Structure formats: C-alpha cells, structure tokens
XYZ file of C-alpha atoms in Angstrom:
289
model
C 9.940 14.887 -22.229
C 7.128 12.546 -19.766
C 7.547 9.824 -18.684
C 4.952 8.038 -19.950
C 6.518 9.085 -23.108
C 9.801 8.252 -21.676
C 8.587 4.893 -21.308
C 7.124 4.564 -24.576
C 10.332 5.579 -26.375
C 12.379 2.588 -23.879
C 9.208 0.230 -26.377
C 10.192 1.794 -29.731
C 14.107 1.504 -28.568
C 16.430 -1.572 -30.402
C 16.701 -4.248 -28.054
C 14.994 -5.415 -25.057
C 15.947 -4.283 -21.177
C 14.803 -5.410 -17.775
C 12.254 -4.490 -15.984
C 13.212 -4.244 -11.741
C 11.101 -4.673 -8.973
C 10.157 -2.157 -6.195
C 8.356 -1.780 -3.033
C 8.473 0.868 -1.505
C 9.954 4.696 -2.137
C 13.825 3.117 -0.932
C 13.881 0.043 -3.289
C 12.576 2.133 -6.171
C 15.598 4.699 -5.541
C 18.132 1.753 -5.622
C 16.928 1.109 -9.203
C 16.968 4.428 -10.473
C 20.572 5.151 -9.206
C 21.904 2.250 -10.036
C 20.916 2.883 -13.915
C 18.051 0.780 -14.716
C 15.695 2.738 -16.344
C 12.721 2.132 -15.450
C 10.516 0.729 -12.601
C 8.053 -2.218 -11.612
C 5.767 -1.325 -8.260
C 5.728 -5.713 -7.552
C 2.343 -5.787 -6.613
C 3.929 -9.334 -4.755
C 7.079 -6.818 -2.837
C 4.217 -4.541 -2.141
C 1.830 -7.275 -0.185
C 4.966 -9.125 1.754
C 7.596 -5.606 2.169
C 4.218 -3.174 3.789
C 1.920 -6.433 4.915
C 3.672 -9.331 5.770
C 1.424 -11.225 4.094
C 1.819 -13.263 1.276
C 0.626 -11.802 -2.416
C -2.693 -13.369 -2.783
C -4.767 -10.511 -2.760
C -4.878 -8.798 0.592
C -3.684 -5.622 -1.146
C -6.078 -2.339 -1.092
C -5.995 0.269 -4.010
C -5.503 3.273 -1.994
C -2.872 1.155 0.015
C -0.560 0.684 -3.394
C -1.043 4.398 -4.639
C -0.196 5.828 -1.682
C 3.802 3.384 -2.173
C 3.711 4.219 -5.755
C 2.964 7.896 -5.493
C 5.733 7.524 -2.381
C 7.727 6.145 -5.271
C 6.848 8.824 -8.200
C 8.246 11.530 -5.271
C 11.409 10.113 -5.439
C 13.147 8.971 -8.375
C 12.923 10.323 -12.694
C 12.206 7.148 -13.911
C 9.347 5.765 -15.821
C 7.123 3.681 -13.156
C 5.461 0.766 -14.480
C 3.001 -0.292 -11.800
C 1.412 -3.855 -11.142
C -2.289 -2.979 -11.124
C -3.447 -6.727 -9.901
C -6.944 -7.559 -11.213
C -7.583 -3.591 -10.725
C -9.127 -4.042 -7.994
C -12.841 -5.540 -9.621
C -14.688 -5.451 -11.611
C -14.805 -3.378 -15.079
C -15.902 -0.269 -13.080
C -13.479 -0.346 -10.326
C -10.682 -0.345 -13.347
C -11.709 3.154 -14.527
C -10.851 4.602 -10.418
C -7.549 2.451 -10.327
C -6.586 4.427 -13.891
C -7.831 7.712 -12.508
C -6.131 7.007 -8.981
C -2.406 5.620 -10.780
C -2.045 8.244 -13.659
C -2.288 11.422 -10.698
C 0.111 9.262 -8.656
C 2.519 9.753 -11.833
C 2.628 6.210 -13.378
C 4.549 5.082 -16.731
C 2.688 2.379 -17.847
C -0.494 0.510 -16.010
C -0.834 -3.042 -15.711
C -4.019 -4.794 -14.715
C -4.461 -9.543 -15.426
C -6.829 -11.859 -16.519
C -7.543 -13.337 -13.006
C -10.409 -14.075 -10.852
C -10.519 -11.416 -7.661
C -8.415 -11.514 -5.605
C -6.053 -12.923 -7.125
C -2.732 -15.206 -6.288
C 0.798 -14.518 -7.393
C 1.234 -15.818 -11.044
C 3.684 -18.507 -10.296
C 1.428 -20.142 -7.495
C -0.690 -23.034 -7.915
C -5.062 -22.556 -6.976
C -5.751 -19.512 -9.792
C -8.221 -19.113 -12.028
C -9.193 -16.514 -14.872
C -12.085 -14.195 -16.286
C -13.696 -14.813 -18.966
C -11.566 -13.599 -21.876
C -15.228 -11.121 -23.440
C -14.924 -9.652 -19.429
C -10.746 -8.561 -19.974
C -11.422 -7.084 -23.186
C -14.225 -4.630 -20.611
C -11.638 -4.104 -18.657
C -8.608 -3.118 -21.341
C -10.921 -1.332 -22.920
C -12.347 0.969 -20.257
C -8.562 1.480 -19.040
C -8.005 3.044 -22.470
C -11.003 5.083 -22.595
C -10.387 6.523 -19.116
C -6.793 6.542 -19.680
C -5.837 11.778 -19.752
C -2.756 10.575 -21.430
C -2.370 8.894 -24.199
C 0.671 7.681 -23.796
C -0.031 6.352 -20.714
C 0.827 2.269 -21.363
C -1.803 -0.565 -20.248
C -0.099 -3.705 -20.111
C -2.678 -6.707 -20.067
C -1.173 -9.669 -18.726
C -2.748 -13.351 -18.758
C -2.626 -16.035 -16.504
C -5.041 -18.732 -18.674
C -1.802 -20.649 -19.165
C -1.673 -22.885 -15.721
C -4.933 -22.646 -16.130
C -6.547 -23.380 -19.745
C -2.792 -24.301 -21.047
C -0.731 -22.424 -23.229
C -2.936 -22.392 -26.140
C -6.125 -20.399 -24.926
C -2.910 -18.382 -22.828
C -1.928 -16.798 -26.754
C -5.605 -16.549 -27.212
C -6.445 -14.592 -25.530
C -3.346 -11.564 -25.549
C -4.761 -11.912 -28.853
C -8.168 -10.504 -28.034
C -6.177 -7.890 -25.914
C -3.526 -7.016 -28.422
C -6.572 -5.807 -30.288
C -8.590 -4.691 -27.731
C -5.857 -2.368 -27.601
C -3.554 -3.508 -25.154
C -0.449 -1.491 -25.528
C 2.024 -5.040 -23.861
C 1.118 -8.313 -23.026
C 2.061 -10.518 -20.557
C 1.856 -14.469 -20.508
C 2.145 -15.462 -17.205
C 4.320 -18.235 -15.425
C 5.273 -20.350 -18.927
C 6.831 -22.741 -18.300
C 9.123 -24.612 -21.123
C 11.618 -22.968 -23.277
C 9.362 -23.993 -26.497
C 6.276 -22.027 -24.748
C 8.284 -19.015 -24.706
C 8.835 -19.328 -28.244
C 5.560 -20.379 -28.782
C 4.166 -17.629 -27.308
C 6.570 -14.987 -28.850
C 6.665 -15.865 -32.724
C 2.482 -16.018 -32.390
C 2.654 -12.359 -30.658
C 4.995 -10.921 -33.359
C 4.477 -6.623 -33.258
C 3.742 -6.195 -29.778
C 6.003 -5.886 -26.845
C 5.813 -8.246 -24.580
C 7.061 -9.452 -21.262
C 8.855 -12.686 -20.417
C 8.647 -11.925 -16.374
C 11.247 -13.982 -14.811
C 10.723 -15.233 -11.053
C 14.153 -17.205 -8.831
C 12.434 -20.588 -7.990
C 9.315 -19.995 -9.498
C 7.453 -22.054 -12.635
C 9.354 -20.032 -15.538
C 12.764 -20.093 -17.247
C 15.977 -17.965 -15.949
C 17.633 -16.183 -18.746
C 19.804 -13.783 -19.369
C 18.629 -10.314 -21.263
C 20.236 -11.082 -24.263
C 18.496 -15.364 -24.100
C 15.069 -13.413 -23.582
C 15.455 -10.957 -26.135
C 16.342 -12.846 -29.270
C 13.013 -15.319 -28.092
C 11.614 -12.311 -28.780
C 10.793 -10.238 -25.516
C 10.959 -6.764 -25.666
C 10.856 -6.084 -21.482
C 12.833 -9.217 -19.033
C 10.576 -8.171 -15.201
C 12.660 -8.860 -12.379
C 10.330 -8.287 -9.707
C 10.855 -9.476 -6.358
C 15.095 -10.474 -6.887
C 16.074 -6.691 -4.750
C 13.092 -7.599 -1.707
C 14.501 -11.538 -2.041
C 18.035 -9.599 -1.703
C 16.946 -7.712 1.252
C 15.303 -10.373 3.071
C 17.865 -12.491 3.033
C 20.581 -8.854 3.786
C 18.833 -8.314 7.136
C 18.165 -11.891 7.992
C 22.105 -12.170 7.429
C 22.642 -9.360 9.560
C 20.439 -9.755 12.464
C 21.682 -13.462 12.889
C 25.530 -12.756 13.788
C 24.059 -9.917 15.752
C 22.275 -12.020 17.412
C 24.686 -15.265 18.006
C 26.785 -12.854 18.505
C 25.745 -9.813 20.154
C 28.583 -7.227 18.594
C 29.141 -5.879 15.408
C 32.510 -6.611 14.705
C 31.172 -9.409 12.232
C 28.044 -7.411 11.019
C 29.427 -4.756 8.666
C 30.117 -6.693 6.117
C 26.821 -6.905 6.098
C 25.486 -3.563 5.447
C 25.791 -0.263 4.106
C 28.634 2.447 5.479
C 27.253 5.307 6.973
C 28.095 7.119 3.586
C 26.196 5.636 1.545
C 22.737 5.253 3.359
C 22.765 9.344 3.925
C 24.153 9.449 0.144
C 21.159 7.166 -0.749
C 18.498 9.223 1.116
C 20.068 13.186 0.197
C 21.198 14.108 2.592
C 23.262 16.952 1.236
C 21.017 18.086 -0.943
C 18.299 18.536 2.247
C 21.732 20.711 3.719
C 21.520 22.480 0.786
C 17.093 23.249 1.020
C 18.342 23.656 4.701
C 20.733 26.775 4.173
C 19.565 27.810 0.759
C 15.690 28.075 2.074
C 15.667 28.111 6.470
C 16.948 31.757 7.972
C 15.332 31.048 11.788
C-alpha cells in the first residue's frame, strides 16, 4: 500500500491517533521505531533544529524539502509535512505541492496566515482573506498527481478574528475540498467542543503545545471531543533540548562521564537505531574489493 493510501486509511479507521513531530531523519526514525502510525514534519522544529531560530517563517521551501526527503528515505510510515503558507501565493503553492509530492509525503498542511508566518501559538499573527486561502487549497488539489495525497487546511483566525470566524473559514476550506481541517490555537475546552460540533464529517486536528494556548488533553479526551488527530508537533524536539542541556551541563560542571551515562542512550542503542547491522550485511553482500 502506498503511503498516501495508508494515511487515508488512518483517517477512516475508528479512533483518534497521535501524530508526533519530527525535525530531522533521526527523530523521524525514532517515531517509527516507537510504533506511531505517522510522522509530522514540523515547521517550527525544523526552523529550531536546522536554522537555530524561532518559528517566524525563515525556512525556505528547499530547506524543508531536503529535510523531509531525508525523513522519507529512512522511514516507511506516512509523513505529514507542515508547509506553512505554501511559501507564497497560490502559484507558489503549486510548486510546493509538486516538490513535496516528489519527496514522498502523504499529506501537506497549508495555513491561512500572512507570509512570513509565525508559530500558531505566538501573538501578533495575521491572516489572508478566506477567498485567497480557498484559492490556495484549490491550487493544491488541482496540482497533486496522486488523488490520495491529503491536503490539510489550517486556519489561524481564532487569535485574529475569533472562533466563529475560524469555524466559518474551516467550513469554506472543507467545501473547497480540503481532506483535513485544522483550527489552530483554540484557548478553551468550550471552543474545542464548538469547533468539532460545527465541523462534523471531516477529520479534524487538535494541536497540543506544552505551555501553549490550547488546553492539554489526553488522546481519549481528544477523541471524545471529536478530533481525529492529536498533533504533538514538538514534544520530541523539546525533550531532546532538555536531554542535551542536562548531559552537557553535567559534563561541563563535573568534567567526567560518571554521571552523564544516565542521560544518554547506550552505544548499542545508538547503532541499532542507525541500522549498523544492516549496513554490515550490505557490505558483506555487495562489497568484494
């Protein structure tokens, strides 16, 4: 089964699922190794990890495509890519879809923020018109070569115009043909219920950001609220930041590995993750110099 069909199957199966974020090939591989069903290529995480800057629209299309291509090379489960605003207008969206489809993604997320965009849980956002975003969605749908490639439409209108406007936009994006709807940064459980009750019949995303604007709920609670996807975009990135910080601090302060070992994976775990045994097998099979 193709990755696009596999992801469409996830959308129609009973129950909600967690979509964890990856920021490089290593974190993507870890997500699959742990047993999750799909990977989210996080725009914020890629900006943080690859550029060293906050999520304020600094990444280019090519930079994200390069990272996502590496993720797809080392994993076998579907990848959902955060394509921000599509990196421009509707014409840019057409190129964005072609590039990510060639990279091997199963779904592309597009949002209605003004470019350059900001993290959905930052203040000071703005959105384009509903009509312009509808045009972007239609351009994406008309450009995709694989009809199973899912288009996820995100609106950031809650913070700018309120939840009613966000729901109105979500309806328009669904009517334009989006496969998945993502209303970003609702701030209360009441808003979560309002969103899902107003948008029945289409898979919906709940983005949970630790310390962000949306209340944190469990997967069971997200499903009960009516969400299909519980997005945890940067949990892995933030755990990596803490783990690296803690181990480096101990190494700096103590000048010894004695208390570092509790913070790091074993040698064997590292080589297993990166498939050293598989490489050795290929060497035995193919290298005869």
